[in-house]
């Protein structure tokens, strides 16, 4: 339908008011279109000011229609929109129940981890008898379904809209837009310097005009559309320590999204990217660091080595020790000599040398351990993941791993 196409375009361009209008007109023609209710519920949630009651009403209508048709994917989407609307209405007990039902049907839904953490934090902060923590919703709401209006013959004809070619008289759906990387293949890594924390979210083809990024002093949230039509949400909440949000940046590249977070307390070492505890005012010290989280000792990790765990700090330090050169005046050479050494080397090799020489101890340990244990097939800068155990060998495509 023309109005549904316009509604989808408005939703993608973040014109949520227009999206509500177009989907309302589309539903006037086809009052049982589950996808239209789901999309309008999304628009109601994001419109300014948001209308969470209308978003909940649409989500429950979509859930009722989808359950009658037995459409599993639509049931999951509708139940998720319902949970988000209930969370926004501060009905946290009901929201948690809906999120749990979504998890039962699709444990791979990436947004569940984010929303689950948010709703759990809200519930923990409430008294046991608080009305917001009560659960009163049923899995499938009791909603009266509107009668289906008789469609005209024209509405049943194959579409001739651009991008909807026909074959043997059957209309073909338009190609899905958004990120082409499967949700279960999206990953992130991070490393830190004295002043910044750099987080890379590895995902290809993120549309800049359809991506929402929110960097706060204690959290980071990013959302973008997937090829399936659903949204992918990535969140770090709370950070291990505070950052300077206005001085932090985000850049969308062809293969990843890179966040450069400016530390609120320069020189402070982060033992992890996130904190286990909520970032409340009581849990943050005067330097903006979560209390009892910062440490200067390296983490331990399991090992199967007969000689015991290897001291990767010592390995990194030994490799970076170089004979000190003296200039004509008998003074030791500085950064200029280091730059000259890298400039004359192979560009790629020189890049990794610079990266290693300027990295913090955790990053150096991660690089050394991942490269050695994977037989040169992996180079990671994330010590929090590498330090958990042995880094397995991943042979390149077309090659086969063989024992030596």
PDB file of N, CA and C in Angstrom, residues 108-196:
ATOM      1  N   UNK A 108      18.060 -15.612  21.197  1.00  0.00           N
ATOM      2  CA  UNK A 108      19.094 -14.894  20.461  1.00  0.00           C
ATOM      3  C   UNK A 108      18.760 -13.413  20.254  1.00  0.00           C
ATOM      4  N   UNK A 109      17.607 -12.968  20.701  1.00  0.00           N
ATOM      5  CA  UNK A 109      17.232 -11.561  20.546  1.00  0.00           C
ATOM      6  C   UNK A 109      18.238 -10.686  21.305  1.00  0.00           C
ATOM      7  N   UNK A 110      19.042  -9.925  20.545  1.00  0.00           N
ATOM      8  CA  UNK A 110      20.162  -9.186  21.136  1.00  0.00           C
ATOM      9  C   UNK A 110      19.718  -8.098  22.105  1.00  0.00           C
ATOM     10  N   UNK A 111      18.579  -7.479  21.858  1.00  0.00           N
ATOM     11  CA  UNK A 111      18.164  -6.357  22.701  1.00  0.00           C
ATOM     12  C   UNK A 111      17.742  -6.802  24.094  1.00  0.00           C
ATOM     13  N   UNK A 112      17.505  -8.104  24.285  1.00  0.00           N
ATOM     14  CA  UNK A 112      17.054  -8.592  25.585  1.00  0.00           C
ATOM     15  C   UNK A 112      18.082  -8.351  26.680  1.00  0.00           C
ATOM     16  N   UNK A 113      19.357  -8.492  26.350  1.00  0.00           N
ATOM     17  CA  UNK A 113      20.401  -8.285  27.348  1.00  0.00           C
ATOM     18  C   UNK A 113      20.375  -6.854  27.885  1.00  0.00           C
ATOM     19  N   UNK A 114      20.177  -5.907  26.970  1.00  0.00           N
ATOM     20  CA  UNK A 114      20.151  -4.499  27.370  1.00  0.00           C
ATOM     21  C   UNK A 114      18.910  -4.197  28.205  1.00  0.00           C
ATOM     22  N   UNK A 115      17.749  -4.580  27.656  1.00  0.00           N
ATOM     23  CA  UNK A 115      16.499  -4.276  28.349  1.00  0.00           C
ATOM     24  C   UNK A 115      16.387  -5.063  29.656  1.00  0.00           C
ATOM     25  N   UNK A 116      16.887  -6.296  29.646  1.00  0.00           N
ATOM     26  CA  UNK A 116      16.843  -7.082  30.876  1.00  0.00           C
ATOM     27  C   UNK A 116      17.619  -6.429  31.996  1.00  0.00           C
ATOM     28  N   UNK A 117      18.783  -5.882  31.663  1.00  0.00           N
ATOM     29  CA  UNK A 117      19.600  -5.202  32.660  1.00  0.00           C
ATOM     30  C   UNK A 117      18.898  -3.935  33.169  1.00  0.00           C
ATOM     31  N   UNK A 118      18.267  -3.214  32.232  1.00  0.00           N
ATOM     32  CA  UNK A 118      17.599  -1.974  32.629  1.00  0.00           C
ATOM     33  C   UNK A 118      16.419  -2.244  33.566  1.00  0.00           C
ATOM     34  N   UNK A 119      15.599  -3.225  33.199  1.00  0.00           N
ATOM     35  CA  UNK A 119      14.425  -3.497  34.027  1.00  0.00           C
ATOM     36  C   UNK A 119      14.829  -4.090  35.368  1.00  0.00           C
ATOM     37  N   UNK A 120      15.878  -4.910  35.404  1.00  0.00           N
ATOM     38  CA  UNK A 120      16.354  -5.468  36.676  1.00  0.00           C
ATOM     39  C   UNK A 120      16.865  -4.369  37.600  1.00  0.00           C
ATOM     40  N   UNK A 121      17.583  -3.403  37.042  1.00  0.00           N
ATOM     41  CA  UNK A 121      18.076  -2.280  37.854  1.00  0.00           C
ATOM     42  C   UNK A 121      16.926  -1.460  38.428  1.00  0.00           C
ATOM     43  N   UNK A 122      15.879  -1.267  37.623  1.00  0.00           N
ATOM     44  CA  UNK A 122      14.717  -0.518  38.102  1.00  0.00           C
ATOM     45  C   UNK A 122      14.014  -1.270  39.231  1.00  0.00           C
ATOM     46  N   UNK A 123      13.855  -2.586  39.062  1.00  0.00           N
ATOM     47  CA  UNK A 123      13.162  -3.377  40.074  1.00  0.00           C
ATOM     48  C   UNK A 123      13.955  -3.448  41.378  1.00  0.00           C
ATOM     49  N   UNK A 124      15.282  -3.532  41.277  1.00  0.00           N
ATOM     50  CA  UNK A 124      16.122  -3.592  42.478  1.00  0.00           C
ATOM     51  C   UNK A 124      16.005  -2.311  43.300  1.00  0.00           C
ATOM     52  N   UNK A 125      15.762  -1.208  42.611  1.00  0.00           N
ATOM     53  CA  UNK A 125      15.694   0.077  43.303  1.00  0.00           C
ATOM     54  C   UNK A 125      14.330   0.332  43.942  1.00  0.00           C
ATOM     55  N   UNK A 126      13.346  -0.539  43.686  1.00  0.00           N
ATOM     56  CA  UNK A 126      11.993  -0.348  44.198  1.00  0.00           C
ATOM     57  C   UNK A 126      11.763  -1.148  45.480  1.00  0.00           C
ATOM     58  N   UNK A 127      10.918  -0.648  46.387  1.00  0.00           N
ATOM     59  CA  UNK A 127      10.509  -1.456  47.544  1.00  0.00           C
ATOM     60  C   UNK A 127       9.707  -2.671  47.073  1.00  0.00           C
ATOM     61  N   UNK A 128       9.688  -3.715  47.875  1.00  0.00           N
ATOM     62  CA  UNK A 128       9.031  -4.958  47.473  1.00  0.00           C
ATOM     63  C   UNK A 128       7.545  -4.768  47.179  1.00  0.00           C
ATOM     64  N   UNK A 129       6.894  -3.879  47.922  1.00  0.00           N
ATOM     65  CA  UNK A 129       5.449  -3.693  47.769  1.00  0.00           C
ATOM     66  C   UNK A 129       5.092  -2.559  46.821  1.00  0.00           C
ATOM     67  N   UNK A 130       6.075  -2.041  46.071  1.00  0.00           N
ATOM     68  CA  UNK A 130       5.802  -0.935  45.149  1.00  0.00           C
ATOM     69  C   UNK A 130       4.909  -1.417  44.008  1.00  0.00           C
ATOM     70  N   UNK A 131       3.933  -0.606  43.658  1.00  0.00           N
ATOM     71  CA  UNK A 131       2.975  -0.981  42.618  1.00  0.00           C
ATOM     72  C   UNK A 131       3.644  -1.142  41.258  1.00  0.00           C
ATOM     73  N   UNK A 132       4.765  -0.448  41.044  1.00  0.00           N
ATOM     74  CA  UNK A 132       5.469  -0.542  39.763  1.00  0.00           C
ATOM     75  C   UNK A 132       6.100  -1.921  39.561  1.00  0.00           C
ATOM     76  N   UNK A 133       6.319  -2.634  40.661  1.00  0.00           N
ATOM     77  CA  UNK A 133       6.956  -3.944  40.569  1.00  0.00           C
ATOM     78  C   UNK A 133       5.958  -5.085  40.401  1.00  0.00           C
ATOM     79  N   UNK A 134       4.673  -4.778  40.455  1.00  0.00           N
ATOM     80  CA  UNK A 134       3.657  -5.831  40.368  1.00  0.00           C
ATOM     81  C   UNK A 134       3.520  -6.343  38.933  1.00  0.00           C
ATOM     82  N   UNK A 135       3.100  -7.586  38.822  1.00  0.00           N
ATOM     83  CA  UNK A 135       2.868  -8.197  37.514  1.00  0.00           C
ATOM     84  C   UNK A 135       1.390  -8.505  37.360  1.00  0.00           C
ATOM     85  N   UNK A 136       0.765  -7.884  36.382  1.00  0.00           N
ATOM     86  CA  UNK A 136      -0.673  -8.061  36.187  1.00  0.00           C
ATOM     87  C   UNK A 136      -1.028  -8.445  34.755  1.00  0.00           C
ATOM     88  N   UNK A 137      -0.056  -8.463  33.860  1.00  0.00           N
ATOM     89  CA  UNK A 137      -0.357  -8.739  32.455  1.00  0.00           C
ATOM     90  C   UNK A 137      -0.423 -10.239  32.184  1.00  0.00           C
ATOM     91  N   UNK A 138      -1.187 -10.592  31.166  1.00  0.00           N
ATOM     92  CA  UNK A 138      -1.232 -11.968  30.688  1.00  0.00           C
ATOM     93  C   UNK A 138      -0.347 -12.080  29.453  1.00  0.00           C
ATOM     94  N   UNK A 139       0.039 -13.299  29.129  1.00  0.00           N
ATOM     95  CA  UNK A 139       0.932 -13.492  27.993  1.00  0.00           C
ATOM     96  C   UNK A 139       0.321 -12.951  26.703  1.00  0.00           C
ATOM     97  N   UNK A 140      -0.959 -13.221  26.513  1.00  0.00           N
ATOM     98  CA  UNK A 140      -1.676 -12.697  25.345  1.00  0.00           C
ATOM     99  C   UNK A 140      -2.858 -11.882  25.844  1.00  0.00           C
ATOM    100  N   UNK A 141      -2.875 -10.592  25.534  1.00  0.00           N
ATOM    101  CA  UNK A 141      -3.931  -9.714  26.060  1.00  0.00           C
ATOM    102  C   UNK A 141      -5.297 -10.043  25.462  1.00  0.00           C
ATOM    103  N   UNK A 142      -6.314  -9.685  26.208  1.00  0.00           N
ATOM    104  CA  UNK A 142      -7.687  -9.882  25.746  1.00  0.00           C
ATOM    105  C   UNK A 142      -8.140  -8.597  25.047  1.00  0.00           C
ATOM    106  N   UNK A 143      -7.883  -8.551  23.753  1.00  0.00           N
ATOM    107  CA  UNK A 143      -8.183  -7.343  22.974  1.00  0.00           C
ATOM    108  C   UNK A 143      -9.172  -7.690  21.864  1.00  0.00           C
ATOM    109  N   UNK A 144     -10.141  -6.857  21.656  1.00  0.00           N
ATOM    110  CA  UNK A 144     -11.112  -7.074  20.585  1.00  0.00           C
ATOM    111  C   UNK A 144     -10.483  -6.711  19.241  1.00  0.00           C
ATOM    112  N   UNK A 145     -10.497  -7.668  18.347  1.00  0.00           N
ATOM    113  CA  UNK A 145      -9.890  -7.481  17.037  1.00  0.00           C
ATOM    114  C   UNK A 145     -10.879  -6.808  16.092  1.00  0.00           C
ATOM    115  N   UNK A 146     -10.454  -5.763  15.364  1.00  0.00           N
ATOM    116  CA  UNK A 146     -11.367  -5.108  14.424  1.00  0.00           C
ATOM    117  C   UNK A 146     -11.723  -6.012  13.256  1.00  0.00           C
ATOM    118  N   UNK A 147     -12.903  -5.822  12.718  1.00  0.00           N
ATOM    119  CA  UNK A 147     -13.322  -6.622  11.569  1.00  0.00           C
ATOM    120  C   UNK A 147     -12.547  -6.207  10.333  1.00  0.00           C
ATOM    121  N   UNK A 148     -12.216  -7.196   9.509  1.00  0.00           N
ATOM    122  CA  UNK A 148     -11.458  -6.937   8.291  1.00  0.00           C
ATOM    123  C   UNK A 148     -12.383  -6.374   7.229  1.00  0.00           C
ATOM    124  N   UNK A 149     -11.992  -5.220   6.684  1.00  0.00           N
ATOM    125  CA  UNK A 149     -12.778  -4.626   5.611  1.00  0.00           C
ATOM    126  C   UNK A 149     -12.493  -5.340   4.306  1.00  0.00           C
ATOM    127  N   UNK A 150     -13.497  -5.396   3.464  1.00  0.00           N
ATOM    128  CA  UNK A 150     -13.331  -6.059   2.180  1.00  0.00           C
ATOM    129  C   UNK A 150     -12.371  -5.270   1.315  1.00  0.00           C
ATOM    130  N   UNK A 151     -11.336  -5.933   0.830  1.00  0.00           N
ATOM    131  CA  UNK A 151     -10.331  -5.260   0.013  1.00  0.00           C
ATOM    132  C   UNK A 151     -10.794  -5.197  -1.423  1.00  0.00           C
ATOM    133  N   UNK A 152     -10.418  -4.145  -2.075  1.00  0.00           N
ATOM    134  CA  UNK A 152     -10.753  -4.004  -3.485  1.00  0.00           C
ATOM    135  C   UNK A 152      -9.831  -4.859  -4.318  1.00  0.00           C
ATOM    136  N   UNK A 153     -10.249  -5.173  -5.530  1.00  0.00           N
ATOM    137  CA  UNK A 153      -9.423  -5.991  -6.413  1.00  0.00           C
ATOM    138  C   UNK A 153      -8.095  -5.318  -6.715  1.00  0.00           C
ATOM    139  N   UNK A 154      -8.134  -4.019  -6.757  1.00  0.00           N
ATOM    140  CA  UNK A 154      -6.902  -3.288  -7.079  1.00  0.00           C
ATOM    141  C   UNK A 154      -5.849  -3.505  -6.002  1.00  0.00           C
ATOM    142  N   UNK A 155      -6.301  -3.611  -4.744  1.00  0.00           N
ATOM    143  CA  UNK A 155      -5.329  -3.783  -3.663  1.00  0.00           C
ATOM    144  C   UNK A 155      -4.693  -5.152  -3.680  1.00  0.00           C
ATOM    145  N   UNK A 156      -5.331  -6.117  -4.421  1.00  0.00           N
ATOM    146  CA  UNK A 156      -4.793  -7.471  -4.471  1.00  0.00           C
ATOM    147  C   UNK A 156      -3.908  -7.706  -5.680  1.00  0.00           C
ATOM    148  N   UNK A 157      -3.867  -6.738  -6.591  1.00  0.00           N
ATOM    149  CA  UNK A 157      -3.033  -6.901  -7.767  1.00  0.00           C
ATOM    150  C   UNK A 157      -1.564  -6.817  -7.399  1.00  0.00           C
ATOM    151  N   UNK A 158      -0.691  -7.472  -8.187  1.00  0.00           N
ATOM    152  CA  UNK A 158       0.753  -7.374  -7.915  1.00  0.00           C
ATOM    153  C   UNK A 158       1.209  -5.927  -7.922  1.00  0.00           C
ATOM    154  N   UNK A 159       2.070  -5.593  -7.018  1.00  0.00           N
ATOM    155  CA  UNK A 159       2.563  -4.223  -6.909  1.00  0.00           C
ATOM    156  C   UNK A 159       3.509  -3.901  -8.056  1.00  0.00           C
ATOM    157  N   UNK A 160       3.396  -2.684  -8.534  1.00  0.00           N
ATOM    158  CA  UNK A 160       4.304  -2.222  -9.584  1.00  0.00           C
ATOM    159  C   UNK A 160       5.193  -1.103  -9.077  1.00  0.00           C
ATOM    160  N   UNK A 161       5.284  -1.015  -7.718  1.00  0.00           N
ATOM    161  CA  UNK A 161       6.140   0.006  -7.122  1.00  0.00           C
ATOM    162  C   UNK A 161       7.599  -0.294  -7.445  1.00  0.00           C
ATOM    163  N   UNK A 162       8.459   0.734  -7.519  1.00  0.00           N
ATOM    164  CA  UNK A 162       9.885   0.502  -7.763  1.00  0.00           C
ATOM    165  C   UNK A 162      10.447  -0.418  -6.695  1.00  0.00           C
ATOM    166  N   UNK A 163      11.264  -1.381  -7.147  1.00  0.00           N
ATOM    167  CA  UNK A 163      11.876  -2.300  -6.196  1.00  0.00           C
ATOM    168  C   UNK A 163      11.012  -3.495  -5.888  1.00  0.00           C
ATOM    169  N   UNK A 164       9.789  -3.600  -6.518  1.00  0.00           N
ATOM    170  CA  UNK A 164       8.900  -4.714  -6.265  1.00  0.00           C
ATOM    171  C   UNK A 164       8.549  -5.367  -7.599  1.00  0.00           C
ATOM    172  N   UNK A 165       9.504  -6.004  -8.208  1.00  0.00           N
ATOM    173  CA  UNK A 165       9.299  -6.650  -9.492  1.00  0.00           C
ATOM    174  C   UNK A 165       8.427  -7.880  -9.328  1.00  0.00           C
ATOM    175  N   UNK A 166       7.799  -8.306 -10.435  1.00  0.00           N
ATOM    176  CA  UNK A 166       6.911  -9.460 -10.380  1.00  0.00           C
ATOM    177  C   UNK A 166       7.503 -10.588 -11.204  1.00  0.00           C
ATOM    178  N   UNK A 167       7.106 -11.809 -10.816  1.00  0.00           N
ATOM    179  CA  UNK A 167       7.569 -12.993 -11.529  1.00  0.00           C
ATOM    180  C   UNK A 167       6.449 -14.017 -11.480  1.00  0.00           C
ATOM    181  N   UNK A 168       5.983 -14.434 -12.652  1.00  0.00           N
ATOM    182  CA  UNK A 168       4.872 -15.370 -12.760  1.00  0.00           C
ATOM    183  C   UNK A 168       3.629 -14.847 -12.054  1.00  0.00           C
ATOM    184  N   UNK A 169       3.455 -13.511 -12.128  1.00  0.00           N
ATOM    185  CA  UNK A 169       2.257 -12.907 -11.564  1.00  0.00           C
ATOM    186  C   UNK A 169       2.290 -12.735 -10.064  1.00  0.00           C
ATOM    187  N   UNK A 170       3.390 -13.036  -9.410  1.00  0.00           N
ATOM    188  CA  UNK A 170       3.490 -12.917  -7.958  1.00  0.00           C
ATOM    189  C   UNK A 170       4.403 -11.751  -7.596  1.00  0.00           C
ATOM    190  N   UNK A 171       3.904 -10.865  -6.740  1.00  0.00           N
ATOM    191  CA  UNK A 171       4.701  -9.701  -6.342  1.00  0.00           C
ATOM    192  C   UNK A 171       5.837 -10.141  -5.442  1.00  0.00           C
ATOM    193  N   UNK A 172       7.026  -9.618  -5.706  1.00  0.00           N
ATOM    194  CA  UNK A 172       8.196  -9.936  -4.891  1.00  0.00           C
ATOM    195  C   UNK A 172       8.394  -8.841  -3.853  1.00  0.00           C
ATOM    196  N   UNK A 173       8.696  -9.204  -2.609  1.00  0.00           N
ATOM    197  CA  UNK A 173       8.900  -8.200  -1.559  1.00  0.00           C
ATOM    198  C   UNK A 173      10.140  -7.371  -1.844  1.00  0.00           C
ATOM    199  N   UNK A 174      10.134  -6.102  -1.415  1.00  0.00           N
ATOM    200  CA  UNK A 174      11.314  -5.267  -1.622  1.00  0.00           C
ATOM    201  C   UNK A 174      12.487  -5.790  -0.813  1.00  0.00           C
ATOM    202  N   UNK A 175      13.670  -5.503  -1.290  1.00  0.00           N
ATOM    203  CA  UNK A 175      14.874  -5.942  -0.589  1.00  0.00           C
ATOM    204  C   UNK A 175      14.975  -5.255   0.761  1.00  0.00           C
ATOM    205  N   UNK A 176      15.407  -6.023   1.737  1.00  0.00           N
ATOM    206  CA  UNK A 176      15.535  -5.483   3.086  1.00  0.00           C
ATOM    207  C   UNK A 176      16.690  -4.489   3.144  1.00  0.00           C
ATOM    208  N   UNK A 177      16.476  -3.430   3.928  1.00  0.00           N
ATOM    209  CA  UNK A 177      17.508  -2.425   4.095  1.00  0.00           C
ATOM    210  C   UNK A 177      18.113  -2.559   5.486  1.00  0.00           C
ATOM    211  N   UNK A 178      19.250  -1.923   5.695  1.00  0.00           N
ATOM    212  CA  UNK A 178      19.906  -1.958   7.000  1.00  0.00           C
ATOM    213  C   UNK A 178      21.186  -2.761   6.954  1.00  0.00           C
ATOM    214  N   UNK A 179      21.698  -3.077   8.105  1.00  0.00           N
ATOM    215  CA  UNK A 179      22.962  -3.785   8.244  1.00  0.00           C
ATOM    216  C   UNK A 179      22.834  -5.204   7.700  1.00  0.00           C
ATOM    217  N   UNK A 180      23.846  -5.640   6.967  1.00  0.00           N
ATOM    218  CA  UNK A 180      23.832  -6.981   6.393  1.00  0.00           C
ATOM    219  C   UNK A 180      24.529  -8.008   7.279  1.00  0.00           C
ATOM    220  N   UNK A 181      25.296  -7.557   8.257  1.00  0.00           N
ATOM    221  CA  UNK A 181      25.963  -8.488   9.170  1.00  0.00           C
ATOM    222  C   UNK A 181      24.928  -9.133  10.089  1.00  0.00           C
ATOM    223  N   UNK A 182      24.899 -10.472  10.195  1.00  0.00           N
ATOM    224  CA  UNK A 182      23.949 -11.125  11.101  1.00  0.00           C
ATOM    225  C   UNK A 182      24.163 -10.652  12.535  1.00  0.00           C
ATOM    226  N   UNK A 183      23.078 -10.556  13.278  1.00  0.00           N
ATOM    227  CA  UNK A 183      23.156 -10.034  14.644  1.00  0.00           C
ATOM    228  C   UNK A 183      24.095 -10.856  15.524  1.00  0.00           C
ATOM    229  N   UNK A 184      24.117 -12.189  15.317  1.00  0.00           N
ATOM    230  CA  UNK A 184      24.965 -13.024  16.166  1.00  0.00           C
ATOM    231  C   UNK A 184      26.446 -12.957  15.787  1.00  0.00           C
ATOM    232  N   UNK A 185      26.766 -12.236  14.705  1.00  0.00           N
ATOM    233  CA  UNK A 185      28.162 -12.057  14.300  1.00  0.00           C
ATOM    234  C   UNK A 185      28.725 -10.701  14.728  1.00  0.00           C
ATOM    235  N   UNK A 186      27.869  -9.833  15.230  1.00  0.00           N
ATOM    236  CA  UNK A 186      28.324  -8.511  15.667  1.00  0.00           C
ATOM    237  C   UNK A 186      29.065  -8.655  16.997  1.00  0.00           C
ATOM    238  N   UNK A 187      30.256  -8.064  17.093  1.00  0.00           N
ATOM    239  CA  UNK A 187      31.060  -8.162  18.313  1.00  0.00           C
ATOM    240  C   UNK A 187      31.725  -6.821  18.600  1.00  0.00           C
ATOM    241  N   UNK A 188      32.284  -6.698  19.787  1.00  0.00           N
ATOM    242  CA  UNK A 188      32.986  -5.462  20.143  1.00  0.00           C
ATOM    243  C   UNK A 188      34.278  -5.787  20.880  1.00  0.00           C
ATOM    244  N   UNK A 189      35.243  -4.887  20.749  1.00  0.00           N
ATOM    245  CA  UNK A 189      36.506  -4.948  21.472  1.00  0.00           C
ATOM    246  C   UNK A 189      36.845  -3.551  21.985  1.00  0.00           C
ATOM    247  N   UNK A 190      37.756  -3.490  22.938  1.00  0.00           N
ATOM    248  CA  UNK A 190      38.141  -2.186  23.478  1.00  0.00           C
ATOM    249  C   UNK A 190      39.583  -2.213  23.971  1.00  0.00           C
ATOM    250  N   UNK A 191      40.159  -1.037  24.032  1.00  0.00           N
ATOM    251  CA  UNK A 191      41.470  -0.862  24.661  1.00  0.00           C
ATOM    252  C   UNK A 191      41.510   0.558  25.225  1.00  0.00           C
ATOM    253  N   UNK A 192      42.528   0.840  26.015  1.00  0.00           N
ATOM    254  CA  UNK A 192      42.590   2.147  26.655  1.00  0.00           C
ATOM    255  C   UNK A 192      43.982   2.743  26.588  1.00  0.00           C
ATOM    256  N   UNK A 193      44.026   4.069  26.651  1.00  0.00           N
ATOM    257  CA  UNK A 193      45.264   4.817  26.811  1.00  0.00           C
ATOM    258  C   UNK A 193      45.145   5.593  28.119  1.00  0.00           C
ATOM    259  N   UNK A 194      46.106   6.450  28.396  1.00  0.00           N
ATOM    260  CA  UNK A 194      46.031   7.224  29.635  1.00  0.00           C
ATOM    261  C   UNK A 194      44.814   8.142  29.661  1.00  0.00           C
ATOM    262  N   UNK A 195      44.405   8.641  28.485  1.00  0.00           N
ATOM    263  CA  UNK A 195      43.348   9.649  28.439  1.00  0.00           C
ATOM    264  C   UNK A 195      42.024   9.140  27.881  1.00  0.00           C
ATOM    265  N   UNK A 196      42.051   8.045  27.125  1.00  0.00           N
ATOM    266  CA  UNK A 196      40.833   7.624  26.435  1.00  0.00           C
ATOM    267  C   UNK A 196      40.587   6.124  26.567  1.00  0.00           C
TER     268      UNK A 196
END
